PDB file of C-alpha atoms in Angstrom:
ATOM      1  CA  UNK P   1      44.097   3.611 -21.099  1.00 42.00           C
ATOM      2  CA  UNK P   2      42.052   3.839 -24.305  1.00 45.00           C
ATOM      3  CA  UNK P   3      44.492   5.958 -26.351  1.00 49.00           C
ATOM      4  CA  UNK P   4      47.644   3.841 -25.754  1.00 49.00           C
ATOM      5  CA  UNK P   5      45.636   0.643 -26.233  1.00 58.00           C
ATOM      6  CA  UNK P   6      44.229   1.935 -29.522  1.00 56.00           C
ATOM      7  CA  UNK P   7      47.687   2.913 -30.798  1.00 61.00           C
ATOM      8  CA  UNK P   8      49.038  -0.474 -29.752  1.00 67.00           C
ATOM      9  CA  UNK P   9      46.116  -2.245 -31.455  1.00 68.00           C
ATOM     10  CA  UNK P  10      46.736  -0.318 -34.689  1.00 67.00           C
ATOM     11  CA  UNK P  11      50.451  -1.145 -34.611  1.00 73.00           C
ATOM     12  CA  UNK P  12      49.586  -4.803 -34.006  1.00 77.00           C
ATOM     13  CA  UNK P  13      47.185  -4.754 -36.983  1.00 78.00           C
ATOM     14  CA  UNK P  14      49.889  -3.180 -39.171  1.00 76.00           C
ATOM     15  CA  UNK P  15      52.317  -5.877 -38.038  1.00 81.00           C
ATOM     16  CA  UNK P  16      49.835  -8.652 -38.822  1.00 81.00           C
ATOM     17  CA  UNK P  17      49.222  -7.133 -42.243  1.00 78.00           C
ATOM     18  CA  UNK P  18      52.957  -7.049 -43.002  1.00 80.00           C
ATOM     19  CA  UNK P  19      53.160 -10.743 -42.106  1.00 81.00           C
ATOM     20  CA  UNK P  20      50.326 -11.568 -44.497  1.00 80.00           C
ATOM     21  CA  UNK P  21      47.729 -12.331 -41.822  1.00 79.00           C
ATOM     22  CA  UNK P  22      45.001 -10.362 -43.553  1.00 81.00           C
ATOM     23  CA  UNK P  23      41.931 -11.660 -41.708  1.00 85.00           C
ATOM     24  CA  UNK P  24      43.430 -11.014 -38.279  1.00 86.00           C
ATOM     25  CA  UNK P  25      44.669  -7.552 -39.340  1.00 85.00           C
ATOM     26  CA  UNK P  26      41.265  -6.653 -40.775  1.00 87.00           C
ATOM     27  CA  UNK P  27      39.549  -7.749 -37.552  1.00 87.00           C
ATOM     28  CA  UNK P  28      41.875  -5.547 -35.527  1.00 86.00           C
ATOM     29  CA  UNK P  29      41.349  -2.542 -37.825  1.00 87.00           C
ATOM     30  CA  UNK P  30      37.560  -2.915 -37.450  1.00 90.00           C
ATOM     31  CA  UNK P  31      37.893  -3.401 -33.674  1.00 88.00           C
ATOM     32  CA  UNK P  32      39.898  -0.178 -33.395  1.00 87.00           C
ATOM     33  CA  UNK P  33      37.185   1.765 -35.247  1.00 89.00           C
ATOM     34  CA  UNK P  34      34.444   0.177 -33.100  1.00 89.00           C
ATOM     35  CA  UNK P  35      36.356   1.025 -29.917  1.00 87.00           C
ATOM     36  CA  UNK P  36      36.837   4.655 -30.958  1.00 86.00           C
ATOM     37  CA  UNK P  37      34.477   5.563 -33.822  1.00 90.00           C
ATOM     38  CA  UNK P  38      35.681   9.167 -34.102  1.00 92.00           C
ATOM     39  CA  UNK P  39      39.407   8.400 -34.031  1.00 91.00           C
ATOM     40  CA  UNK P  40      40.807   9.678 -37.358  1.00 94.00           C
ATOM     41  CA  UNK P  41      43.905   7.456 -37.234  1.00 90.00           C
ATOM     42  CA  UNK P  42      41.833   4.284 -36.790  1.00 90.00           C
ATOM     43  CA  UNK P  43      39.498   5.272 -39.648  1.00 93.00           C
ATOM     44  CA  UNK P  44      42.465   6.128 -41.857  1.00 94.00           C
ATOM     45  CA  UNK P  45      44.114   2.750 -41.270  1.00 91.00           C
ATOM     46  CA  UNK P  46      40.913   0.804 -41.909  1.00 93.00           C
ATOM     47  CA  UNK P  47      40.104   2.943 -44.967  1.00 95.00           C
ATOM     48  CA  UNK P  48      43.578   2.538 -46.435  1.00 92.00           C
ATOM     49  CA  UNK P  49      43.413  -1.230 -45.821  1.00 92.00           C
ATOM     50  CA  UNK P  50      39.996  -1.551 -47.512  1.00 93.00           C
ATOM     51  CA  UNK P  51      41.110   0.513 -50.511  1.00 94.00           C
ATOM     52  CA  UNK P  52      44.127  -1.769 -50.924  1.00 90.00           C
ATOM     53  CA  UNK P  53      41.875  -4.845 -50.708  1.00 88.00           C
ATOM     54  CA  UNK P  54      39.557  -3.548 -53.459  1.00 89.00           C
ATOM     55  CA  UNK P  55      36.709  -2.113 -51.362  1.00 92.00           C
ATOM     56  CA  UNK P  56      37.551   1.320 -52.731  1.00 93.00           C
ATOM     57  CA  UNK P  57      34.227   3.069 -52.174  1.00 95.00           C
ATOM     58  CA  UNK P  58      33.894   1.963 -48.524  1.00 95.00           C
ATOM     59  CA  UNK P  59      37.561   2.710 -47.811  1.00 96.00           C
ATOM     60  CA  UNK P  60      37.256   6.141 -49.416  1.00 96.00           C
ATOM     61  CA  UNK P  61      34.280   6.960 -47.200  1.00 96.00           C
ATOM     62  CA  UNK P  62      36.265   5.996 -44.100  1.00 96.00           C
ATOM     63  CA  UNK P  63      39.194   8.213 -45.109  1.00 96.00           C
ATOM     64  CA  UNK P  64      36.812  11.108 -45.842  1.00 97.00           C
ATOM     65  CA  UNK P  65      35.331  10.638 -42.358  1.00 97.00           C
ATOM     66  CA  UNK P  66      38.826  10.554 -40.860  1.00 96.00           C
ATOM     67  CA  UNK P  67      39.456  13.991 -42.385  1.00 96.00           C
ATOM     68  CA  UNK P  68      36.137  15.223 -40.952  1.00 96.00           C
ATOM     69  CA  UNK P  69      37.178  13.905 -37.519  1.00 96.00           C
ATOM     70  CA  UNK P  70      40.488  15.782 -37.540  1.00 94.00           C
ATOM     71  CA  UNK P  71      42.955  13.997 -39.824  1.00 95.00           C
ATOM     72  CA  UNK P  72      45.268  16.428 -41.620  1.00 93.00           C
ATOM     73  CA  UNK P  73      43.709  17.159 -45.032  1.00 91.00           C
ATOM     74  CA  UNK P  74      47.045  16.642 -46.825  1.00 91.00           C
ATOM     75  CA  UNK P  75      47.475  13.192 -45.249  1.00 92.00           C
ATOM     76  CA  UNK P  76      43.968  12.234 -46.301  1.00 94.00           C
ATOM     77  CA  UNK P  77      44.493  13.637 -49.798  1.00 94.00           C
ATOM     78  CA  UNK P  78      47.445  11.342 -50.532  1.00 93.00           C
ATOM     79  CA  UNK P  79      45.180   8.339 -49.864  1.00 94.00           C
ATOM     80  CA  UNK P  80      42.043   9.801 -51.448  1.00 95.00           C
ATOM     81  CA  UNK P  81      43.572  10.992 -54.749  1.00 93.00           C
ATOM     82  CA  UNK P  82      44.278   7.537 -56.244  1.00 92.00           C
ATOM     83  CA  UNK P  83      40.979   6.207 -54.860  1.00 94.00           C
ATOM     84  CA  UNK P  84      38.990   9.048 -56.451  1.00 93.00           C
ATOM     85  CA  UNK P  85      40.853   8.515 -59.707  1.00 88.00           C
ATOM     86  CA  UNK P  86      40.066   4.777 -59.650  1.00 89.00           C
ATOM     87  CA  UNK P  87      36.386   5.495 -58.948  1.00 90.00           C
ATOM     88  CA  UNK P  88      36.187   8.218 -61.613  1.00 86.00           C
ATOM     89  CA  UNK P  89      35.161  10.726 -58.928  1.00 90.00           C
ATOM     90  CA  UNK P  90      36.723  13.822 -60.493  1.00 91.00           C
ATOM     91  CA  UNK P  91      34.690  16.436 -58.590  1.00 93.00           C
ATOM     92  CA  UNK P  92      36.070  15.505 -55.134  1.00 95.00           C
ATOM     93  CA  UNK P  93      39.507  14.925 -56.687  1.00 93.00           C
ATOM     94  CA  UNK P  94      39.460  18.475 -58.031  1.00 93.00           C
ATOM     95  CA  UNK P  95      38.847  19.814 -54.498  1.00 93.00           C
ATOM     96  CA  UNK P  96      41.853  18.117 -52.868  1.00 92.00           C
ATOM     97  CA  UNK P  97      44.724  20.377 -51.812  1.00 91.00           C
ATOM     98  CA  UNK P  98      47.111  20.850 -54.736  1.00 90.00           C
ATOM     99  CA  UNK P  99      50.027  20.885 -52.278  1.00 88.00           C
ATOM    100  CA  UNK P 100      49.296  17.237 -51.435  1.00 85.00           C
ATOM    101  CA  UNK P 101      48.376  15.738 -54.813  1.00 85.00           C
ATOM    102  CA  UNK P 102      50.046  18.105 -57.264  1.00 89.00           C
ATOM    103  CA  UNK P 103      48.867  21.074 -59.263  1.00 92.00           C
ATOM    104  CA  UNK P 104      48.731  19.028 -62.480  1.00 89.00           C
ATOM    105  CA  UNK P 105      46.508  16.341 -60.960  1.00 88.00           C
ATOM    106  CA  UNK P 106      44.053  18.932 -59.621  1.00 90.00           C
ATOM    107  CA  UNK P 107      44.032  20.786 -62.965  1.00 92.00           C
ATOM    108  CA  UNK P 108      43.399  17.524 -64.834  1.00 89.00           C
ATOM    109  CA  UNK P 109      40.533  16.652 -62.477  1.00 90.00           C
ATOM    110  CA  UNK P 110      38.999  20.107 -62.972  1.00 92.00           C
ATOM    111  CA  UNK P 111      39.244  19.672 -66.753  1.00 90.00           C
ATOM    112  CA  UNK P 112      37.527  16.271 -66.498  1.00 87.00           C
ATOM    113  CA  UNK P 113      34.742  17.829 -64.406  1.00 89.00           C
ATOM    114  CA  UNK P 114      34.264  20.537 -67.032  1.00 90.00           C
ATOM    115  CA  UNK P 115      34.430  18.030 -69.926  1.00 82.00           C
ATOM    116  CA  UNK P 116      32.450  14.935 -68.903  1.00 77.00           C
ATOM    117  CA  UNK P 117      32.686  11.819 -71.026  1.00 69.00           C
ATOM    118  CA  UNK P 118      30.008  11.435 -73.645  1.00 66.00           C
ATOM    119  CA  UNK P 119      28.790   7.957 -74.442  1.00 57.00           C
ATOM    120  CA  UNK P 120      27.287   7.639 -77.902  1.00 58.00           C
ATOM    121  CA  UNK P 121      26.170   4.021 -77.596  1.00 51.00           C
ATOM    122  CA  UNK P 122      23.733   2.455 -75.128  1.00 54.00           C
ATOM    123  CA  UNK P 123      25.396   1.008 -72.030  1.00 54.00           C
ATOM    124  CA  UNK P 124      24.183  -2.489 -72.783  1.00 52.00           C
ATOM    125  CA  UNK P 125      25.739  -2.959 -76.210  1.00 53.00           C
ATOM    126  CA  UNK P 126      28.782  -1.717 -78.083  1.00 54.00           C
ATOM    127  CA  UNK P 127      29.556  -3.412 -81.392  1.00 61.00           C
ATOM    128  CA  UNK P 128      33.226  -3.498 -82.376  1.00 65.00           C
ATOM    129  CA  UNK P 129      34.653  -4.692 -85.677  1.00 71.00           C
ATOM    130  CA  UNK P 130      37.523  -6.730 -84.195  1.00 65.00           C
ATOM    131  CA  UNK P 131      39.977  -8.426 -86.560  1.00 72.00           C
ATOM    132  CA  UNK P 132      41.893 -11.198 -84.806  1.00 74.00           C
ATOM    133  CA  UNK P 133      45.597 -11.547 -85.636  1.00 73.00           C
ATOM    134  CA  UNK P 134      47.598 -13.507 -83.070  1.00 73.00           C
ATOM    135  CA  UNK P 135      51.162 -12.346 -83.698  1.00 73.00           C
ATOM    136  CA  UNK P 136      53.538 -12.032 -80.764  1.00 75.00           C
ATOM    137  CA  UNK P 137      51.704 -10.008 -78.133  1.00 77.00           C
ATOM    138  CA  UNK P 138      49.241  -8.562 -80.668  1.00 78.00           C
ATOM    139  CA  UNK P 139      45.723  -9.955 -80.343  1.00 81.00           C
ATOM    140  CA  UNK P 140      44.116  -8.047 -83.186  1.00 81.00           C
ATOM    141  CA  UNK P 141      43.034  -4.662 -84.516  1.00 82.00           C
ATOM    142  CA  UNK P 142      40.016  -2.368 -84.187  1.00 81.00           C
ATOM    143  CA  UNK P 143      39.119   0.505 -86.523  1.00 82.00           C
ATOM    144  CA  UNK P 144      38.689   3.782 -84.582  1.00 79.00           C
ATOM    145  CA  UNK P 145      38.202   7.491 -85.319  1.00 76.00           C
ATOM    146  CA  UNK P 146      40.040  10.301 -83.546  1.00 74.00           C
ATOM    147  CA  UNK P 147      38.965  13.817 -84.442  1.00 72.00           C
ATOM    148  CA  UNK P 148      37.136  12.438 -87.455  1.00 75.00           C
ATOM    149  CA  UNK P 149      40.270  10.719 -88.821  1.00 77.00           C
ATOM    150  CA  UNK P 150      40.200   6.915 -89.241  1.00 81.00           C
ATOM    151  CA  UNK P 151      42.951   4.862 -87.555  1.00 80.00           C
ATOM    152  CA  UNK P 152      43.591   1.211 -86.843  1.00 81.00           C
ATOM    153  CA  UNK P 153      44.069   0.463 -83.150  1.00 82.00           C
ATOM    154  CA  UNK P 154      46.237  -2.516 -82.251  1.00 82.00           C
ATOM    155  CA  UNK P 155      45.073  -4.609 -79.278  1.00 82.00           C
ATOM    156  CA  UNK P 156      48.093  -5.824 -77.327  1.00 81.00           C
ATOM    157  CA  UNK P 157      48.206  -8.354 -74.508  1.00 78.00           C
ATOM    158  CA  UNK P 158      51.074  -6.414 -72.902  1.00 76.00           C
ATOM    159  CA  UNK P 159      49.546  -2.928 -73.022  1.00 74.00           C
ATOM    160  CA  UNK P 160      47.381  -1.433 -70.294  1.00 71.00           C
ATOM    161  CA  UNK P 161      44.983   1.381 -71.058  1.00 67.00           C
ATOM    162  CA  UNK P 162      45.205   3.294 -74.313  1.00 68.00           C
ATOM    163  CA  UNK P 163      48.524   4.368 -75.825  1.00 69.00           C
ATOM    164  CA  UNK P 164      48.674   6.739 -78.772  1.00 68.00           C
ATOM    165  CA  UNK P 165      51.736   6.983 -80.969  1.00 68.00           C
ATOM    166  CA  UNK P 166      53.566  10.338 -81.246  1.00 66.00           C
ATOM    167  CA  UNK P 167      53.060  10.253 -85.016  1.00 66.00           C
ATOM    168  CA  UNK P 168      49.269  10.074 -84.829  1.00 64.00           C
ATOM    169  CA  UNK P 169      48.859  13.861 -84.878  1.00 58.00           C
ATOM    170  CA  UNK P 170      50.881  14.320 -88.073  1.00 54.00           C
TER     171      UNK P 170
END
C-alpha cells in the first residue's frame, strides 16, 4: 500500500502546487519524504520545490540524496546544474554528466574551478566612484579597468548582470 499511496500523495502535492496552494503542497512533499525517507522520487520533488522557493542549498542537498538513493544521475543533473550555478558551486557542477547538462557547461565549470575568482578588496568595503546620471534607463556610470585598460561602465536599470560591448576588445 505504501508505494501507490506515496505516488498518489506526490501527484496530489503537484496538483496543489499547480493551483497555487503552496503551503498545502509543501506539507505533502515533506510528508512524502517522512513516510519514505529513502524514496528518490519524493526527495527529488521536495528538493525541486525548495529550490524553486529559494531554499537552494537545502533543495540541492535533497536532490543529491535522491541521486544517492537511486535517482537517475541525468535526471538529478538537470535539477542540480542551475542550483549549483546559482550557489557558485563549480566543483560539483563540473562533475555532472555532460550528456545531461551539456559539454560547454561542464567545460565552463571546470575552467571556473581552475581559475577561482580573486577579490582584491576586503569583503566588508568596496569603494566605487559612481557618477549619477538619470537618463532614460541609465542610472549612472562607474570607471572600471579590464586588462589594464580604463573603461566607463554604464549602470542600467534594465540590464541584469554584466554586458560587454563587442567593440570593447578593439
